[in-house]
């Protein structure tokens, strides 16, 4: 039996069943915010679980066949009586798209929950509790949908970012949205992202958690994917150059490597912490405390910036057991790191900390470490991103496979990649001159970067090669989201990026 409640009736006591974000929307409704009229529906957990248990998801050979049969069975689940009762006087519904009948609405809701289950199957395999804690869904009652989209307040630009997905809202509606986003953040005490519609006025329909990574796809579409020679050439040169002179923040973000040293910067785009530089197996307790304090300090100091936490990559050199393989087989290395993440994410409630999986040798390792993460409830969701470090050519060649099983970003470890491509060991100083031979590296990355941009997956660059002018210009032109630099290099890196972006624009306009 599903549970249904009108949005405006939800209270904090209902959050375990109907979700904390939905109760936040109800709070706004009760303080006279223009929240759309609608209901919140919980999934038919028992029927979904029963349907899953009838099929075998243990082997890949029968996975697709079992899934198809299960989908057919679930689509035959009758419309619940209480849903029919709640919607009997309604003709149009909105769940991210316009729906014109209760029957179609129910099928769409079932499909949404099935997609969530499918993602869990991919990430963690079958589990008897796989249907528990599925997301309750909001159904909005509409009369005439004129426009829809999302909006959030960006503290970096000190302005609201409004994305229109459908229709053309009036300028007055855009101004109203700007006011609503700012005021809603004050009422809820912390920033959120909001879904909105125009239906006899502007109305909020959903509340999402906000972190800078929540809107990466938006930024990439607006700033990177539009950043190509044709469009740059079509812009008047004087305005382009003048814009760069006045705004030195640039398009490419700067992530500070705070694995060592203290936090002293006032403004950062993001933080990168390599746990292997802090956690010491010879001093596990002291070093783990240091690691936790360092991450917590960074996350609290920069609450609106993403903190990329790289799992420990303990390496003894090329060809040795290291990275994800070592994490999977060495409990005293893996468990303390995951416990630290669990403490940071759920005890300290720092939702801007995200995970980077290090040095992966194949898709099987990637899937296995995601299972270990899920055992600590560290699974992909809006507030928790899982990134992959691409350190060997296999990661780039099979990038499409990694994207299929789910990731939120890629860290290009340029030094590692060039060492494997050019056949030298980074630990041997006499061979380090081969690092400067970067033409092959840039050609090799071409297809992988194109695939990432097409999939709207952000990528950042890590390593000393980001200081190579040819490599940096290549990355900026290809749409890199950010680069990782040492703490003391932050200001010079921003200037260098500014000059690189300016040089590219000038060249395209000549």
Short mmCIF file of C-alpha atoms in Angstrom, two decimals:
data_model
loop_
_atom_site.label_atom_id
_atom_site.label_comp_id
_atom_site.label_asym_id
_atom_site.label_seq_id
_atom_site.Cartn_x
_atom_site.Cartn_y
_atom_site.Cartn_z
CA UNK A 1 0.00 0.00 0.00
CA UNK A 2 1.39 3.36 -0.98
CA UNK A 3 1.19 6.43 1.25
CA UNK A 4 -0.08 9.76 -0.14
CA UNK A 5 -0.13 13.18 1.49
CA UNK A 6 -0.70 16.69 0.10
CA UNK A 7 2.54 18.66 0.03
CA UNK A 8 1.25 21.40 2.34
CA UNK A 9 0.41 18.86 5.10
CA UNK A 10 3.91 17.39 5.41
CA UNK A 11 5.77 18.07 8.66
CA UNK A 12 9.21 17.17 9.99
CA UNK A 13 7.71 14.03 11.54
CA UNK A 14 6.87 12.80 8.02
CA UNK A 15 10.42 13.14 6.69
CA UNK A 16 11.43 9.47 7.37
CA UNK A 17 8.60 8.36 5.07
CA UNK A 18 8.19 11.20 2.59
CA UNK A 19 11.73 12.58 2.49
CA UNK A 20 13.40 15.58 4.10
CA UNK A 21 13.55 17.58 0.87
CA UNK A 22 9.82 17.19 0.35
CA UNK A 23 9.16 18.36 3.91
CA UNK A 24 11.36 21.39 3.15
CA UNK A 25 9.07 22.19 0.23
CA UNK A 26 6.11 21.87 2.61
CA UNK A 27 7.77 24.34 5.01
CA UNK A 28 7.93 26.90 2.22
CA UNK A 29 4.27 26.26 1.43
CA UNK A 30 3.25 26.90 5.03
CA UNK A 31 4.99 30.30 5.10
CA UNK A 32 2.96 31.48 2.11
CA UNK A 33 5.53 30.73 -0.59
CA UNK A 34 4.08 30.11 -4.08
CA UNK A 35 4.42 26.32 -3.93
CA UNK A 36 2.42 24.38 -6.51
CA UNK A 37 -0.51 22.29 -5.37
CA UNK A 38 0.30 18.59 -5.37
CA UNK A 39 0.86 15.34 -3.49
CA UNK A 40 3.80 13.18 -2.44
CA UNK A 41 3.62 9.43 -3.17
CA UNK A 42 5.68 6.64 -1.62
CA UNK A 43 6.66 3.60 -3.74
CA UNK A 44 4.81 0.25 -3.59
CA UNK A 45 7.81 -1.31 -1.85
CA UNK A 46 6.32 -4.72 -1.12
CA UNK A 47 5.05 -5.30 -4.67
CA UNK A 48 8.34 -4.18 -6.18
CA UNK A 49 10.28 -6.48 -3.85
CA UNK A 50 8.00 -9.43 -4.67
CA UNK A 51 8.43 -8.84 -8.42
CA UNK A 52 12.23 -8.69 -8.08
CA UNK A 53 12.47 -11.88 -6.03
CA UNK A 54 10.72 -13.84 -8.78
CA UNK A 55 13.66 -13.28 -11.14
CA UNK A 56 17.37 -14.09 -11.21
CA UNK A 57 19.76 -11.14 -11.27
CA UNK A 58 22.80 -13.07 -10.16
CA UNK A 59 24.36 -13.68 -13.58
CA UNK A 60 24.93 -11.33 -16.51
CA UNK A 61 23.66 -13.89 -19.02
CA UNK A 62 20.09 -13.77 -17.71
CA UNK A 63 20.13 -10.21 -16.40
CA UNK A 64 18.54 -8.53 -19.43
CA UNK A 65 15.93 -11.23 -19.92
CA UNK A 66 15.00 -11.19 -16.23
CA UNK A 67 14.80 -7.41 -16.19
CA UNK A 68 12.51 -7.31 -19.25
CA UNK A 69 10.16 -9.89 -17.72
CA UNK A 70 10.13 -8.05 -14.41
CA UNK A 71 9.33 -4.71 -16.08
CA UNK A 72 6.33 -6.28 -17.78
CA UNK A 73 5.11 -7.70 -14.49
CA UNK A 74 5.49 -4.42 -12.62
CA UNK A 75 3.73 -2.44 -15.36
CA UNK A 76 0.66 -4.57 -14.57
CA UNK A 77 0.50 -3.40 -10.95
CA UNK A 78 -2.96 -1.78 -10.69
CA UNK A 79 -3.37 1.90 -9.91
CA UNK A 80 -3.77 2.21 -6.11
CA UNK A 81 -7.23 3.21 -4.94
CA UNK A 82 -5.97 6.11 -2.85
CA UNK A 83 -4.13 7.54 -5.88
CA UNK A 84 -7.33 7.33 -7.93
CA UNK A 85 -9.20 9.03 -5.09
CA UNK A 86 -6.65 11.86 -4.74
CA UNK A 87 -6.58 12.57 -8.48
CA UNK A 88 -10.16 11.95 -9.55
CA UNK A 89 -10.92 15.66 -10.13
CA UNK A 90 -7.62 16.38 -11.86
CA UNK A 91 -6.86 16.24 -15.57
CA UNK A 92 -3.23 17.35 -15.93
CA UNK A 93 -0.19 16.37 -13.86
CA UNK A 94 3.48 17.38 -13.77
CA UNK A 95 6.40 15.16 -12.69
CA UNK A 96 9.18 16.84 -14.66
CA UNK A 97 6.98 16.43 -17.72
CA UNK A 98 3.31 17.01 -18.46
CA UNK A 99 1.04 13.97 -17.99
CA UNK A 100 -2.56 13.80 -19.22
CA UNK A 101 -4.03 10.77 -17.44
CA UNK A 102 -3.76 8.92 -14.14
CA UNK A 103 -2.90 5.67 -15.93
CA UNK A 104 0.11 7.21 -17.68
CA UNK A 105 1.06 8.96 -14.44
CA UNK A 106 1.19 5.65 -12.54
CA UNK A 107 3.28 4.00 -15.25
CA UNK A 108 5.74 6.93 -15.21
CA UNK A 109 6.05 6.71 -11.43
CA UNK A 110 6.71 2.98 -11.61
CA UNK A 111 9.35 3.59 -14.28
CA UNK A 112 11.07 6.16 -12.06
CA UNK A 113 11.34 3.70 -9.18
CA UNK A 114 12.48 0.94 -11.55
CA UNK A 115 15.29 3.18 -12.81
CA UNK A 116 16.41 3.78 -9.22
CA UNK A 117 16.39 0.02 -8.57
CA UNK A 118 18.32 -0.62 -11.78
CA UNK A 119 21.04 1.81 -10.70
CA UNK A 120 21.32 0.01 -7.38
CA UNK A 121 21.61 -3.33 -9.15
CA UNK A 122 24.42 -1.99 -11.33
CA UNK A 123 26.26 -0.45 -8.40
CA UNK A 124 25.82 -3.09 -5.70
CA UNK A 125 24.19 -6.18 -7.17
CA UNK A 126 21.01 -7.76 -5.88
CA UNK A 127 20.18 -7.32 -2.21
CA UNK A 128 16.98 -8.31 -0.37
CA UNK A 129 16.70 -4.70 0.85
CA UNK A 130 17.14 -3.18 -2.62
CA UNK A 131 13.60 -1.75 -2.70
CA UNK A 132 13.91 -0.03 0.67
CA UNK A 133 14.25 3.76 0.92
CA UNK A 134 13.28 4.45 -2.69
CA UNK A 135 12.63 8.14 -3.30
CA UNK A 136 9.03 9.29 -2.77
CA UNK A 137 7.77 11.19 -5.81
CA UNK A 138 6.01 14.54 -6.06
CA UNK A 139 3.02 14.89 -8.39
CA UNK A 140 1.95 18.45 -9.19
CA UNK A 141 -1.57 19.34 -10.29
CA UNK A 142 -1.48 21.82 -13.18
CA UNK A 143 -3.96 23.67 -15.38
CA UNK A 144 -1.89 25.26 -18.13
CA UNK A 145 1.88 24.74 -18.11
CA UNK A 146 3.61 27.71 -19.72
CA UNK A 147 7.26 27.15 -18.72
CA UNK A 148 9.44 25.05 -16.41
CA UNK A 149 13.02 24.79 -15.25
CA UNK A 150 15.39 24.91 -12.29
CA UNK A 151 17.07 27.69 -10.32
CA UNK A 152 19.70 28.10 -7.63
CA UNK A 153 21.80 30.88 -6.11
CA UNK A 154 25.48 30.82 -7.09
CA UNK A 155 27.57 32.40 -4.29
CA UNK A 156 30.58 32.74 -6.60
CA UNK A 157 28.83 35.01 -9.09
CA UNK A 158 26.53 36.37 -6.33
CA UNK A 159 23.53 35.87 -8.59
CA UNK A 160 20.72 33.40 -9.26
CA UNK A 161 21.26 30.90 -12.08
CA UNK A 162 17.96 30.11 -13.81
CA UNK A 163 17.72 27.29 -16.33
CA UNK A 164 14.67 27.16 -18.61
CA UNK A 165 13.78 23.65 -19.78
CA UNK A 166 10.47 24.43 -21.45
CA UNK A 167 8.68 27.54 -22.69
CA UNK A 168 9.67 31.20 -22.52
CA UNK A 169 8.96 32.78 -19.14
CA UNK A 170 8.23 36.50 -19.03
CA UNK A 171 11.06 38.74 -17.70
CA UNK A 172 8.84 39.53 -14.70
CA UNK A 173 8.70 35.79 -13.96
CA UNK A 174 12.51 35.62 -14.10
CA UNK A 175 12.78 38.49 -11.62
CA UNK A 176 10.25 36.77 -9.39
CA UNK A 177 12.28 33.55 -9.51
CA UNK A 178 15.42 35.40 -8.48
CA UNK A 179 13.61 36.79 -5.44
CA UNK A 180 12.08 33.41 -4.56
CA UNK A 181 15.42 31.56 -4.68
CA UNK A 182 17.14 34.07 -2.41
CA UNK A 183 14.25 34.19 0.06
CA UNK A 184 13.75 30.39 0.06
CA UNK A 185 17.42 29.85 0.96
CA UNK A 186 16.96 32.16 3.94
CA UNK A 187 13.83 30.34 5.07
CA UNK A 188 15.51 26.93 4.82
CA UNK A 189 18.79 28.27 6.29
CA UNK A 190 20.99 26.49 3.71
CA UNK A 191 21.20 26.82 -0.10
CA UNK A 192 19.11 24.51 -2.27
CA UNK A 193 18.30 24.08 -5.92
CA UNK A 194 14.65 24.53 -6.87
CA UNK A 195 12.45 23.19 -9.66
CA UNK A 196 9.82 25.68 -10.85
CA UNK A 197 6.92 26.00 -13.26
CA UNK A 198 4.85 28.85 -14.63
CA UNK A 199 1.19 27.87 -14.25
CA UNK A 200 -0.94 30.93 -13.50
CA UNK A 201 2.20 32.46 -12.03
CA UNK A 202 5.59 31.20 -10.88
CA UNK A 203 5.44 28.24 -8.48
CA UNK A 204 8.04 25.99 -6.86
CA UNK A 205 7.56 22.27 -7.41
CA UNK A 206 10.61 20.54 -5.91
CA UNK A 207 13.62 21.13 -3.67
CA UNK A 208 17.01 19.55 -4.43
CA UNK A 209 20.25 19.56 -2.41
CA UNK A 210 22.71 22.13 -3.70
CA UNK A 211 26.44 21.63 -4.09
CA UNK A 212 28.62 23.13 -6.83
CA UNK A 213 28.62 19.71 -8.57
CA UNK A 214 24.84 19.63 -8.73
CA UNK A 215 25.02 22.05 -11.63
CA UNK A 216 28.21 20.96 -13.37
CA UNK A 217 26.31 19.78 -16.43
CA UNK A 218 24.71 23.22 -16.66
CA UNK A 219 28.04 24.99 -16.45
CA UNK A 220 29.61 22.69 -19.01
CA UNK A 221 26.79 23.25 -21.45
CA UNK A 222 26.87 27.02 -21.07
CA UNK A 223 30.57 27.63 -20.70
CA UNK A 224 32.47 24.69 -22.21
CA UNK A 225 30.39 23.06 -24.88
CA UNK A 226 29.72 26.50 -26.26
CA UNK A 227 33.43 27.20 -26.06
CA UNK A 228 34.43 26.22 -29.61
CA UNK A 229 36.21 27.96 -32.48
CA UNK A 230 33.02 28.76 -34.42
CA UNK A 231 31.33 30.58 -31.57
CA UNK A 232 34.47 32.33 -30.37
CA UNK A 233 35.15 33.56 -33.87
CA UNK A 234 31.61 34.91 -34.15
CA UNK A 235 32.10 37.18 -31.11
CA UNK A 236 33.54 40.69 -31.63
CA UNK A 237 37.18 40.68 -30.60
CA UNK A 238 37.20 43.92 -28.59
CA UNK A 239 34.31 42.79 -26.36
CA UNK A 240 35.85 39.35 -25.80
CA UNK A 241 39.20 40.78 -24.82
CA UNK A 242 37.63 43.48 -22.66
CA UNK A 243 35.59 40.84 -20.83
CA UNK A 244 38.72 38.93 -19.98
CA UNK A 245 40.43 42.05 -18.71
CA UNK A 246 37.59 42.81 -16.35
CA UNK A 247 36.99 39.24 -15.10
CA UNK A 248 40.08 37.28 -14.13
CA UNK A 249 38.08 34.42 -12.61
CA UNK A 250 38.02 32.69 -15.99
CA UNK A 251 36.15 29.61 -17.10
CA UNK A 252 38.52 26.93 -15.78
CA UNK A 253 38.29 26.26 -12.04
CA UNK A 254 41.31 26.03 -9.76
CA UNK A 255 41.32 23.18 -7.23
CA UNK A 256 43.83 23.59 -4.41
CA UNK A 257 45.76 20.49 -3.36
CA UNK A 258 45.47 20.71 0.43
CA UNK A 259 46.93 17.26 1.11
CA UNK A 260 49.77 19.04 2.92
CA UNK A 261 49.99 22.36 4.71
CA UNK A 262 47.28 24.48 6.31
CA UNK A 263 44.22 26.14 4.80
CA UNK A 264 45.14 29.78 4.23
CA UNK A 265 43.30 30.75 1.06
CA UNK A 266 40.11 32.80 1.39
CA UNK A 267 38.51 31.94 -1.93
CA UNK A 268 38.80 28.66 -3.81
CA UNK A 269 36.88 26.95 -6.60
CA UNK A 270 37.48 23.53 -5.06
CA UNK A 271 39.83 21.45 -2.92
CA UNK A 272 41.66 18.20 -3.75
CA UNK A 273 42.97 15.95 -0.97
CA UNK A 274 45.03 12.81 -1.67
CA UNK A 275 44.58 10.64 1.42
CA UNK A 276 47.75 8.58 0.74
CA UNK A 277 49.82 11.70 1.46
CA UNK A 278 48.33 11.88 4.96
CA UNK A 279 47.33 8.40 6.09
CA UNK A 280 50.34 6.41 7.29
CA UNK A 281 50.03 2.65 7.86
CA UNK A 282 52.86 2.86 10.39
CA UNK A 283 50.93 5.47 12.41
CA UNK A 284 47.32 4.60 11.61
CA UNK A 285 45.60 6.32 14.51
CA UNK A 286 47.46 9.64 14.48
CA UNK A 287 47.52 9.94 10.70
CA UNK A 288 43.82 9.06 10.36
CA UNK A 289 42.92 11.77 12.87
CA UNK A 290 45.05 14.20 10.88
CA UNK A 291 43.28 13.18 7.66
CA UNK A 292 39.82 13.65 9.16
CA UNK A 293 40.71 17.02 10.68
CA UNK A 294 42.17 18.22 7.39
CA UNK A 295 39.08 17.25 5.36
CA UNK A 296 36.64 18.60 7.95
CA UNK A 297 38.58 21.85 8.15
CA UNK A 298 38.54 22.28 4.37
CA UNK A 299 34.84 21.37 4.06
CA UNK A 300 33.83 23.78 6.84
CA UNK A 301 36.07 26.58 5.58
CA UNK A 302 34.72 26.31 2.03
CA UNK A 303 31.12 25.08 2.49
CA UNK A 304 30.12 26.06 -1.06
CA UNK A 305 33.13 24.49 -2.77
CA UNK A 306 33.53 20.80 -3.71
CA UNK A 307 36.07 18.84 -1.67
CA UNK A 308 37.43 15.95 -3.75
CA UNK A 309 38.64 13.20 -1.39
CA UNK A 310 40.90 10.71 -3.16
CA UNK A 311 41.03 7.25 -1.61
CA UNK A 312 44.53 6.15 -0.65
CA UNK A 313 46.79 5.08 -3.54
CA UNK A 314 49.76 3.47 -1.78
CA UNK A 315 52.29 2.82 -4.55
CA UNK A 316 55.74 1.26 -4.71
CA UNK A 317 56.21 2.10 -8.38
CA UNK A 318 55.07 1.06 -11.84
CA UNK A 319 53.64 -2.45 -12.06
CA UNK A 320 53.23 -2.88 -8.29
CA UNK A 321 50.04 -3.66 -6.35
CA UNK A 322 48.57 -0.25 -5.71
CA UNK A 323 45.48 1.91 -6.09
CA UNK A 324 42.05 0.29 -6.09
CA UNK A 325 43.46 -3.26 -6.22
CA UNK A 326 45.35 -2.68 -2.99
CA UNK A 327 42.33 -1.05 -1.36
CA UNK A 328 40.23 -4.10 -2.20
CA UNK A 329 42.71 -6.59 -0.71
CA UNK A 330 44.19 -4.69 2.23
CA UNK A 331 41.55 -4.24 4.94
CA UNK A 332 43.73 -2.16 7.26
CA UNK A 333 44.16 0.38 4.43
CA UNK A 334 40.60 0.40 3.09
CA UNK A 335 38.49 0.26 6.24
CA UNK A 336 39.99 3.26 8.10
CA UNK A 337 39.63 5.42 4.98
CA UNK A 338 35.99 4.42 4.46
CA UNK A 339 35.24 4.88 8.16
CA UNK A 340 36.74 8.36 7.93
CA UNK A 341 34.49 9.15 4.97
CA UNK A 342 31.47 7.77 6.81
CA UNK A 343 32.26 10.01 9.79
CA UNK A 344 32.84 13.09 7.61
CA UNK A 345 29.72 12.62 5.48
CA UNK A 346 27.18 11.43 8.04
CA UNK A 347 28.43 12.35 11.50
CA UNK A 348 29.74 15.80 10.58
CA UNK A 349 27.07 16.18 7.82
CA UNK A 350 29.51 17.64 5.29
CA UNK A 351 27.75 17.07 1.98
CA UNK A 352 30.33 18.94 -0.12
CA UNK A 353 32.88 16.09 0.27
CA UNK A 354 33.01 13.80 -2.77
CA UNK A 355 35.01 10.66 -3.57
CA UNK A 356 37.78 10.03 -6.12
CA UNK A 357 38.59 6.36 -6.80
CA UNK A 358 42.34 6.00 -7.51
CA UNK A 359 44.38 4.04 -10.06
CA UNK A 360 41.89 1.57 -11.53
CA UNK A 361 43.11 -1.26 -13.76
CA UNK A 362 39.72 -2.33 -15.10
CA UNK A 363 35.95 -2.04 -14.89
CA UNK A 364 35.76 -5.01 -12.49
CA UNK A 365 37.88 -3.13 -9.93
CA UNK A 366 35.67 -0.07 -10.33
CA UNK A 367 32.51 -2.08 -9.67
CA UNK A 368 34.07 -3.89 -6.72
CA UNK A 369 35.21 -0.73 -4.93
CA UNK A 370 31.76 0.80 -5.46
CA UNK A 371 30.33 -2.24 -3.65
CA UNK A 372 32.71 -1.62 -0.75
CA UNK A 373 31.63 2.03 -0.67
CA UNK A 374 27.96 1.07 -0.68
CA UNK A 375 28.54 -1.15 2.36
CA UNK A 376 29.26 2.12 4.21
CA UNK A 377 26.21 3.77 2.60
CA UNK A 378 28.55 5.79 0.38
CA UNK A 379 26.56 5.53 -2.85
CA UNK A 380 26.08 7.93 -5.75
CA UNK A 381 23.32 10.49 -5.24
CA UNK A 382 22.70 14.19 -5.75
CA UNK A 383 24.78 15.11 -2.73
CA UNK A 384 27.58 12.55 -3.20
CA UNK A 385 29.61 12.41 -6.39
CA UNK A 386 31.94 9.53 -7.29
CA UNK A 387 34.85 10.47 -9.54
CA UNK A 388 37.39 8.20 -11.21
CA UNK A 389 41.11 8.86 -11.52
CA UNK A 390 42.24 8.05 -15.07
CA UNK A 391 45.89 7.08 -14.61
CA UNK A 392 46.49 4.36 -17.22
CA UNK A 393 45.61 4.15 -20.95
CA UNK A 394 43.00 1.43 -20.26
CA UNK A 395 40.86 3.98 -18.42
CA UNK A 396 40.69 6.20 -21.51
CA UNK A 397 40.30 3.37 -24.04
CA UNK A 398 37.39 1.84 -22.09
CA UNK A 399 35.95 5.12 -20.84
CA UNK A 400 32.54 4.37 -22.31
CA UNK A 401 32.26 1.27 -20.12
CA UNK A 402 33.01 3.28 -16.99
CA UNK A 403 30.40 5.85 -17.95
CA UNK A 404 27.79 3.11 -18.40
CA UNK A 405 28.17 1.83 -14.84
CA UNK A 406 27.98 5.34 -13.43
CA UNK A 407 30.43 8.06 -12.47
CA UNK A 408 30.20 11.81 -11.95
CA UNK A 409 33.60 13.06 -13.05
CA UNK A 410 37.10 12.12 -14.17
CA UNK A 411 40.48 13.21 -12.82
CA UNK A 412 43.12 13.00 -15.57
CA UNK A 413 46.39 12.12 -13.84
CA UNK A 414 48.60 13.49 -16.62
CA UNK A 415 51.94 12.44 -15.14
CA UNK A 416 50.83 8.82 -14.73
CA UNK A 417 49.24 8.72 -18.19
CA UNK A 418 52.31 10.06 -19.97
CA UNK A 419 54.59 7.67 -18.07
CA UNK A 420 52.60 4.65 -19.26
CA UNK A 421 52.28 5.99 -22.81
CA UNK A 422 55.98 6.88 -23.13
CA UNK A 423 57.23 3.83 -21.21
CA UNK A 424 59.15 5.32 -18.28
CA UNK A 425 58.89 5.15 -14.49
CA UNK A 426 58.14 8.42 -12.71
CA UNK A 427 60.33 7.32 -9.80
CA UNK A 428 63.47 7.23 -12.00
CA UNK A 429 64.75 10.79 -12.27
CA UNK A 430 67.15 9.99 -15.14
CA UNK A 431 64.14 9.14 -17.36
CA UNK A 432 62.07 12.17 -16.41
CA UNK A 433 62.93 14.00 -19.66
CA UNK A 434 60.44 11.71 -21.43
CA UNK A 435 57.68 13.51 -19.54
CA UNK A 436 58.07 16.55 -21.78
CA UNK A 437 57.21 14.54 -24.90
CA UNK A 438 53.47 15.33 -24.73
CA UNK A 439 52.33 15.18 -28.36
CA UNK A 440 51.32 11.53 -28.09
CA UNK A 441 49.47 12.19 -24.82
CA UNK A 442 47.39 14.98 -26.32
CA UNK A 443 46.47 12.86 -29.36
CA UNK A 444 45.60 9.92 -27.12
CA UNK A 445 43.26 11.99 -24.94
CA UNK A 446 41.32 13.41 -27.91
CA UNK A 447 38.57 10.75 -28.20
CA UNK A 448 38.17 10.34 -24.46
CA UNK A 449 37.65 14.06 -23.89
CA UNK A 450 35.16 14.19 -26.76
CA UNK A 451 33.21 11.36 -25.13
CA UNK A 452 33.19 13.12 -21.75
CA UNK A 453 31.90 16.35 -23.25
CA UNK A 454 29.19 14.48 -25.12
CA UNK A 455 28.12 12.73 -21.90
CA UNK A 456 28.32 16.07 -19.98
CA UNK A 457 30.77 14.56 -17.49
CA UNK A 458 33.28 17.10 -16.09
CA UNK A 459 36.99 16.35 -16.03
CA UNK A 460 39.85 18.00 -14.17
CA UNK A 461 43.60 17.68 -14.71
CA UNK A 462 46.15 16.68 -12.06
CA UNK A 463 49.93 16.59 -12.15
CA UNK A 464 52.98 18.68 -12.97
CA UNK A 465 52.15 18.57 -16.69
CA UNK A 466 49.40 21.14 -16.09
CA UNK A 467 52.28 23.66 -15.97
CA UNK A 468 53.35 22.73 -19.50
CA UNK A 469 52.08 25.62 -21.70
CA UNK A 470 51.20 23.33 -24.62
CA UNK A 471 49.29 20.90 -22.40
CA UNK A 472 47.49 23.67 -20.52
CA UNK A 473 46.39 25.41 -23.71
CA UNK A 474 45.23 22.06 -25.10
CA UNK A 475 43.18 21.33 -21.97
CA UNK A 476 41.57 24.78 -21.86
CA UNK A 477 40.65 24.60 -25.53
CA UNK A 478 39.17 21.11 -25.06
CA UNK A 479 36.95 22.20 -22.17
CA UNK A 480 38.69 21.08 -18.96
CA UNK A 481 36.54 21.88 -15.93
CA UNK A 482 39.45 22.57 -13.60
CA UNK A 483 43.09 21.94 -12.73
CA UNK A 484 44.63 20.87 -9.42
CA UNK A 485 47.46 23.06 -8.17
CA UNK A 486 49.54 23.33 -5.01
CA UNK A 487 48.35 25.80 -2.40
CA UNK A 488 51.15 28.28 -3.06
CA UNK A 489 50.46 28.20 -6.82
CA UNK A 490 46.84 29.35 -6.59
CA UNK A 491 47.26 32.99 -7.58
CA UNK A 492 49.77 32.36 -10.33
CA UNK A 493 47.60 29.53 -11.69
CA UNK A 494 44.60 31.84 -12.02
CA UNK A 495 46.72 34.40 -13.86
CA UNK A 496 48.18 31.70 -16.12
CA UNK A 497 44.71 30.38 -16.93
CA UNK A 498 43.48 33.89 -17.61
CA UNK A 499 46.34 34.51 -20.04
CA UNK A 500 45.77 31.13 -21.72
CA UNK A 501 42.03 31.75 -22.21
CA UNK A 502 42.77 35.25 -23.51
CA UNK A 503 45.36 33.91 -25.95
CA UNK A 504 42.92 31.31 -27.32
CA UNK A 505 40.19 33.89 -27.86
CA UNK A 506 42.57 36.30 -29.53
CA UNK A 507 43.89 33.58 -31.84
CA UNK A 508 40.39 32.51 -32.87
CA UNK A 509 39.43 36.07 -33.67
CA UNK A 510 42.45 36.79 -35.84
#
